[in-house]
Amino acid sequence: MSNYLCHDFKSPRNDTSRRLPSSMRIVPIAFYTVLALAIASGVRDFVAIRKAGEEIIASNAKRDELLAKKTQLETEVANIETQRTKGESVAKWVEGTRIVQPLAVAIARAMPPETDVTNLVIERNSELPTQLTLSMDVLNGGMAEFSRMENALSRLNYRTHSPQQQKTGESVNYKSMIVYQSEQ
């Protein structure tokens, strides 16, 4: 019996292809290198996406902060505009009182010391600024005091129209329209 358990029944073949050249060993190396670079690129992109997400959150927070500042500044600007409008109306009112101040002083100086003016109201007509309405309450006074007051007003180029007097006890209520007479 023979010592060989296996017999090779292969016959030599001549139709097989030749071996690959040694330079083809670079193909698997290039494949694994490209695969490693692709994985590294994927990791880099993943990290960049996370960083971009954090930057978006930070920029949204900054935007919200800036919007809050903008709203605060707009509120302050609106408040300043309101204050400016109020200031302009006060300035117009003060400008309008320049007409009234000399009248009040003239009326006060025309009244003798024993006569008390308890109420003095001078209203300016907004449509006709040269027309004023005078209303006053006087204690211990009468026609003589009112004629002195009319004389003092005429020195300031004002004339009274349709004066009305109403006496209740010791108090006399006087109402009149005052019109500025321009110098001609």
XYZ file of C-alpha atoms in Angstrom:
184
model
C 0.000 0.000 0.000
C 1.094 3.523 -0.543
C 2.053 6.077 2.076
C 0.176 8.888 0.335
C -3.404 9.281 1.318
C -4.199 11.844 -1.245
C -3.406 11.669 -4.823
C -3.117 14.771 -6.951
C -5.164 14.222 -9.982
C -4.644 17.719 -11.321
C -3.167 17.977 -14.609
C -0.981 20.960 -15.433
C -2.880 23.738 -17.166
C -1.523 26.157 -19.649
C -4.618 28.265 -20.259
C -4.553 30.182 -16.919
C -3.730 33.871 -16.830
C -0.504 35.255 -15.592
C -0.106 36.705 -12.122
C -0.758 40.393 -11.513
C 2.298 42.539 -11.656
C 3.870 43.670 -8.357
C 2.857 47.263 -9.011
C -0.771 46.246 -8.487
C -0.111 45.833 -4.788
C -0.711 49.577 -4.539
C -4.444 49.177 -5.339
C -5.461 47.753 -1.930
C -3.178 50.259 -0.203
C -4.784 53.097 -2.169
C -8.256 51.680 -1.368
C -7.642 51.562 2.359
C -5.984 54.986 2.272
C -9.010 56.487 0.468
C -11.336 54.695 2.887
C -9.429 56.122 5.882
C -9.471 59.617 4.338
C -13.224 59.301 3.678
C -13.828 58.342 7.318
C -11.617 61.230 8.484
C -13.501 63.596 6.176
C -16.835 62.354 7.549
C -15.645 62.884 11.129
C -14.372 66.361 10.193
C -17.751 67.206 8.580
C -19.627 65.874 11.623
C -17.535 68.049 13.947
C -18.043 71.031 11.630
C -21.827 70.459 11.648
C -21.894 70.378 15.449
C -19.758 73.516 15.606
C -22.051 75.231 13.074
C -25.063 74.257 15.193
C -23.432 75.816 18.255
C -22.624 78.952 16.245
C -26.250 79.149 15.064
C -27.450 78.938 18.667
C -24.948 81.626 19.705
C -25.913 83.886 16.787
C -29.626 83.447 17.564
C -28.953 84.421 21.170
C -26.960 87.457 19.978
C -29.769 88.363 17.546
C -32.350 88.132 20.335
C -30.152 90.318 22.539
C -29.767 92.896 19.763
C -33.511 92.838 19.072
C -34.156 93.455 22.772
C -31.688 96.380 22.690
C -33.352 97.695 19.532
C -36.778 97.494 21.164
C -35.421 99.261 24.239
C -33.858 101.997 22.084
C -37.085 102.391 20.094
C -38.966 102.742 23.378
C -36.470 105.364 24.542
C -36.747 107.210 21.211
C -40.546 107.151 21.470
C -40.280 108.446 25.045
C -37.903 111.193 23.919
C -40.282 112.125 21.083
C -43.160 112.264 23.583
C -41.091 114.446 25.887
C -40.084 116.666 22.949
C -43.720 117.053 21.930
C -44.670 117.910 25.506
C -41.784 120.377 25.657
C -42.893 122.020 22.433
C -46.454 122.335 23.741
C -45.145 123.838 26.991
C -42.983 126.234 24.961
C -46.027 127.236 22.901
C -48.003 127.692 26.097
C -45.247 129.853 27.591
C -45.069 131.793 24.337
C -48.809 132.324 24.570
C -48.568 133.485 28.185
C -46.332 136.366 27.165
C -49.531 138.045 26.062
C -51.267 137.216 29.328
C -48.521 138.125 31.793
C -48.558 141.911 31.191
C -52.365 141.849 31.393
C -52.339 140.075 34.754
C -49.744 142.530 36.082
C -51.730 145.535 34.800
C -54.937 144.239 36.403
C -53.180 143.548 39.712
C -51.603 147.026 39.778
C -54.884 148.727 38.869
C -56.672 147.299 41.908
C -56.325 149.339 45.134
C -54.944 147.598 48.249
C -58.357 147.337 49.963
C -59.793 145.411 46.999
C -59.122 141.672 46.894
C -59.066 139.753 43.620
C -60.096 136.223 44.646
C -60.205 134.686 41.198
C -58.642 135.844 37.930
C -58.938 133.787 34.751
C -57.604 134.970 31.387
C -58.302 132.488 28.600
C -56.914 132.812 25.138
C -59.018 131.876 22.146
C -57.014 129.376 20.081
C -58.713 130.414 16.835
C -58.344 134.166 17.440
C -55.186 134.726 19.506
C -55.874 138.452 19.813
C -59.131 137.703 21.627
C -59.027 136.923 25.350
C -61.780 136.128 27.834
C -61.405 137.734 31.252
C -63.254 136.449 34.286
C -62.548 137.661 37.813
C -64.102 137.746 41.258
C -63.477 140.833 43.392
C -64.191 141.486 47.083
C -64.770 145.062 48.270
C -64.759 146.487 44.755
C -67.075 147.931 42.175
C -67.308 150.142 39.103
C -64.412 152.410 40.073
C -61.994 149.465 40.275
C -63.251 148.039 36.984
C -62.816 151.390 35.212
C -59.223 151.592 36.569
C -58.618 148.076 35.238
C -60.055 149.012 31.812
C -57.795 152.097 31.700
C -54.741 149.946 32.533
C -55.707 147.505 29.766
C -56.221 150.309 27.256
C -52.638 151.452 27.910
C -51.568 147.990 26.698
C -53.733 148.464 23.552
C -56.524 146.139 24.732
C -60.201 147.034 24.692
C -63.004 145.357 26.646
C -66.164 144.209 24.877
C -69.510 143.404 26.482
C -68.457 143.491 30.140
C -70.873 141.824 32.553
C -71.011 142.265 36.317
C -72.866 140.145 38.802
C -72.911 141.046 42.474
C -73.449 138.370 45.123
C -73.031 139.724 48.648
C -69.663 141.457 48.942
C -68.271 139.650 45.885
C -68.574 140.968 42.337
C -68.082 138.648 39.365
C -66.788 140.453 36.269
C -66.677 138.885 32.799
C -65.524 140.528 29.610
C -63.931 139.855 26.260
C -60.595 141.605 25.699
C -59.435 142.327 22.161
C -56.023 143.612 21.155
C -56.166 146.850 19.150
C -53.222 147.070 16.840
C -51.501 150.438 16.575
C -52.273 152.057 13.265
